[in-house]
Amino acid sequence: MNDSSISGRGIVDPLVALRPWEAPEITSWGRLPMNAVDRRSGCLSLDGDWRFQLLPAPDAPVGGVWSSAHVPGVWTMQDTDDLPQYTNVRMPYAEFPPRSPAANPTGVYERTVDVPAEWAGRRIVLQVGAAESVLLVHVDGRPVGISKDSHLAAEFDLTGVVRPGGRALVRLTVVKWSDASHIEDQDQWWHGGITRSVLLYATDPLYLADVTVRARRDGELRVDCQVRDTRGALPEGWSISGDLDGHALPQDREFDRANAEEERVSDFLGEARLRTTVPEVRTWTAETPELYDLTVRLHRADGSVADTSRHRVGFRDVEIVGRDLLVNGERVFIRGVNRHDFHPLTGRTVSYDDMRADLVLLKRFGFNAIRTAHYPNDPTLYDLADELGFYVVDEADIESHDHAHEIADDPRYLGAFVDRVSRMVLRDKNHPSIIVWSLGNESDYGANHDAAAGWLRRHDPTRPLQYEGAAKRGWADPDLATDIACPMYAPLEECVAHALSGEQTKPLIQCEYSHAMGNSNGTLADHWAAIEATPGLQGGFIWEFWDHGILQRVNDGRPAGRGGAGLFDNGVAAPGHRWAYGGDFGETIHDGAFIADGVVFPDRTPKPVMYEHREIAAPVRIDCFRHEGIVLSNHQHFRGLEWLSAEWELSLADGRTLTAPTELPDLRPGETAAVPLPFELPDGGGEAWLTLRVTTAEDQPWAPRGTRVCAPQVRLRAAERPYTADPVEVTEPLGAGPAEVDDEGLLLHPLLTAAPALSLWRAPTDNDELGGIALRWRAWGLDSLVRKVVSVHREGPGVTVLAEYAGAVAVVRHRQVFTPVEGGIRVEEWAELPEDLHDVARVGSVFETVPGLDLLEWFGQGPWESYPDRSAGAPVGHHSVPVDQLFTPYLRPQESGGRHGVRRFTLSAPDATGLAVELDEPRQVSVTRYRAEDLVAAAHHDELVPRPGCVVHIDAAHRGLGTASCGPDTSPSYLVAPGVHHWSWTLRVL
């Protein structure tokens, strides 16, 4: 075939002539209706390498030089000159809707297909899983069809175009920018390409056009089938049969009779219904994802099978009663996360193994819900959600963020809104995991939404729908196109106030909350304490699952692509590579690191917040310790504790750790029971903490036996006195031993390379920067304080040092008292912050150590990173972590590696020499290889150069993290107030 037959000289291709990339009224041409019949089994896969050209515009001629591209895959990750670009709100070009820029990368994919000879006489269909953003299909030079919606499949009937036993040339042309791009303006990377699998399948001319399954918790099952024939009129005598787990399903004769009486029998659209009630049905929930196998068969008049459709069925009900969202009659908490289809090597293309790994990880960390932000995800995700147990909010591919209100009422986009919502529902309607439909995201609210909502309510009355753009017009307004009040980033106090106001009419479930950008998710435990204590609040969806860092080669700035497999580990890219974010591919319009806002790193390594969430979502908890024992409770909705095993662990301040096996009590959901104290509490030993280490008792689909589920903890005994006994003072003055205080008031010590100094600054987190807090700190000069010694007073064995730290707006007075004690030095400190410094990053000491002290051991909260407002997931105990593993490699370097509630710690070399620090009370401590200025100077982790020694912070007070990059800041109780701060610590040599 000559290329000129499509776009050569003198011939105008009819699909190109339509200019569908600038015609929002054209949502498709030649595309088959969406349906829920899965054709992946028995298909001919067209995945693999295709011939490829990247044109500068959709109307540019196809040349004679071809390269290759892998399908599925985006060309922006396959060594083309069109690279990924990240924007959050702004469109990446200036043209207003529905226009697209003249420079409009267009990929032309081409391959030959050998059509099986045995398909003769059958209906032959091409399915393109997804293409971003406009798809034009040609076969052997003939125009076949057009499709839009970058996240749903498009099917085209090729029966009259290809010849079974022959060879066909398939060309898929994908236009990157279009009128559709303006309603696909999601917070993610912009790509171009074919992102999901391409396949060819064949059916009998008589085929199942659609199957709709409705299965209720009382066991009622209804299966509605639609039948068509490619020849037009349906043949006489066709019929439907089905079975559920091998048990035959009866036909609904009453349905047939009613259709006949109401003259609803069609010559070309067949309708049939199977109906039964399953006795003693096993119901589906996220905790108990029970599934049945359904097979539907279409028979010809002679009884032979013309077509088959297989489904996995979950029996469950979803309803809203008052202000509660109920699953199977129970009010459930939505412990959700927003999830994009993302992979650091392939962009928008994800495999079955990728998706299963995503959901397994979420399940292990206590999540039970997913919002498919902000488009229908890969179909496999829903199969996995059904199997593993997740509640899903399925969201339509509509976001017009940059031009929201203009498009919401634009009649040119009316068809696109309805098309996208309806096709999502038609594809996904049979999944029990989907409990709510969403009309899209951040697209204001207008008539187009109401039209889509009207279609949806008519087609599927069994599920509620939500839309944040409508909800923000009024959380309690019954006339809006949302059944759920689903705000994003609403302050906790506003949510609680609404629930207590007496005006609430709908469940309040935040569609986005607790923005996970960088070192973040402060006050997550506070949110959940309020949610669980306040009727009317039911949870929400953390933003988001992924840090969308693309693995980038540093030498040429290009994506590593599929060749980057194995070039990352534990959240860190291999040398010569980095995690790219907005602006790293040379784009001038971008939104920087805002794309790195997930609870996992780009390689799926959990961030510290995941451990926080796991404990917040614990299925079994310790409610209290009282005279009759430890009170345990089951916080699940549908399941007992029989799937769990546990072990008690007692941690004593004196270093002892005791363990004891236990059997969990038989508790139904919501029940509590007191169990005996597993240990006789030893005399002495100081502070004592009892932890219940809970694991899976048997293999689960998402976890092998012995996987950690949670570790609830209770303090059995408080410290009887300050966390360290008053050290014994000695009479020899400082300077008589290896340590001394010089004339500048600085402590000189053989294990320290930088003396303890006052620190009020931290390397700003993303929340600090985007929330405007760091700007204030810099204006105050906290990052460049100038120390001036006021006096050095030596009296007896001790030394008192008075100093002033001058910033841009105020002076902080600092006093240190160094006292020699048995085996070391006690350092007592006071810092007086004037009122002008009403919200600083920290108040504490910072010093640096000699090299070689590479192991941190401590008694306090851990072992993972924790901060004052994000510490619920870090149990108190004895912990040991190499120094190089303490730092958390957030994509943009920032404050990291802190441990909250530390009572004492040691830093040691392999020969067990080193230093020990005992604190006056639990403090925030961090030990890393980086100064704050090192972190501030770096834009990416690969730019950091570790220092040979340790940088140690001991904080009397440390500001909470909050979520101010997008949402509320931390609570006032976690701010560092002005006034006098006092702390002390004792330094000893091991």
mmCIF file of N, CA, C and O in Angstrom, residues 84 159 182 496 639 830 971:
data_model
loop_
_atom_site.group_PDB
_atom_site.id
_atom_site.type_symbol
_atom_site.label_atom_id
_atom_site.label_comp_id
_atom_site.label_asym_id
_atom_site.label_seq_id
_atom_site.Cartn_x
_atom_site.Cartn_y
_atom_site.Cartn_z
ATOM 1 N N PRO A 84 7.936 14.241 28.170
ATOM 2 C CA PRO A 84 6.845 14.474 29.119
ATOM 3 C C PRO A 84 6.836 15.909 29.635
ATOM 4 O O PRO A 84 7.884 16.566 29.722
ATOM 5 N N THR A 159 -15.253 -6.241 10.113
ATOM 6 C CA THR A 159 -15.736 -7.410 9.374
ATOM 7 C C THR A 159 -15.731 -7.165 7.871
ATOM 8 O O THR A 159 -15.310 -8.031 7.088
ATOM 9 N N HIS A 182 -8.605 19.763 26.722
ATOM 10 C CA HIS A 182 -9.129 20.765 27.649
ATOM 11 C C HIS A 182 -10.031 20.159 28.723
ATOM 12 O O HIS A 182 -10.291 20.818 29.733
ATOM 13 N N VAL A 496 -16.104 18.739 61.200
ATOM 14 C CA VAL A 496 -16.735 18.392 62.470
ATOM 15 C C VAL A 496 -17.914 19.321 62.748
ATOM 16 O O VAL A 496 -18.990 18.883 63.170
ATOM 17 N N ARG A 639 -15.853 -8.465 59.897
ATOM 18 C CA ARG A 639 -15.005 -9.632 60.077
ATOM 19 C C ARG A 639 -14.570 -9.783 61.525
ATOM 20 O O ARG A 639 -14.349 -8.793 62.228
ATOM 21 N N TRP A 830 18.599 27.111 77.521
ATOM 22 C CA TRP A 830 17.400 27.941 77.491
ATOM 23 C C TRP A 830 17.474 28.819 76.237
ATOM 24 O O TRP A 830 18.543 29.347 75.905
ATOM 25 N N SER A 971 -2.073 21.760 63.038
ATOM 26 C CA SER A 971 -2.926 22.343 64.064
ATOM 27 C C SER A 971 -2.122 23.264 64.972
ATOM 28 O O SER A 971 -0.903 23.096 65.120
#
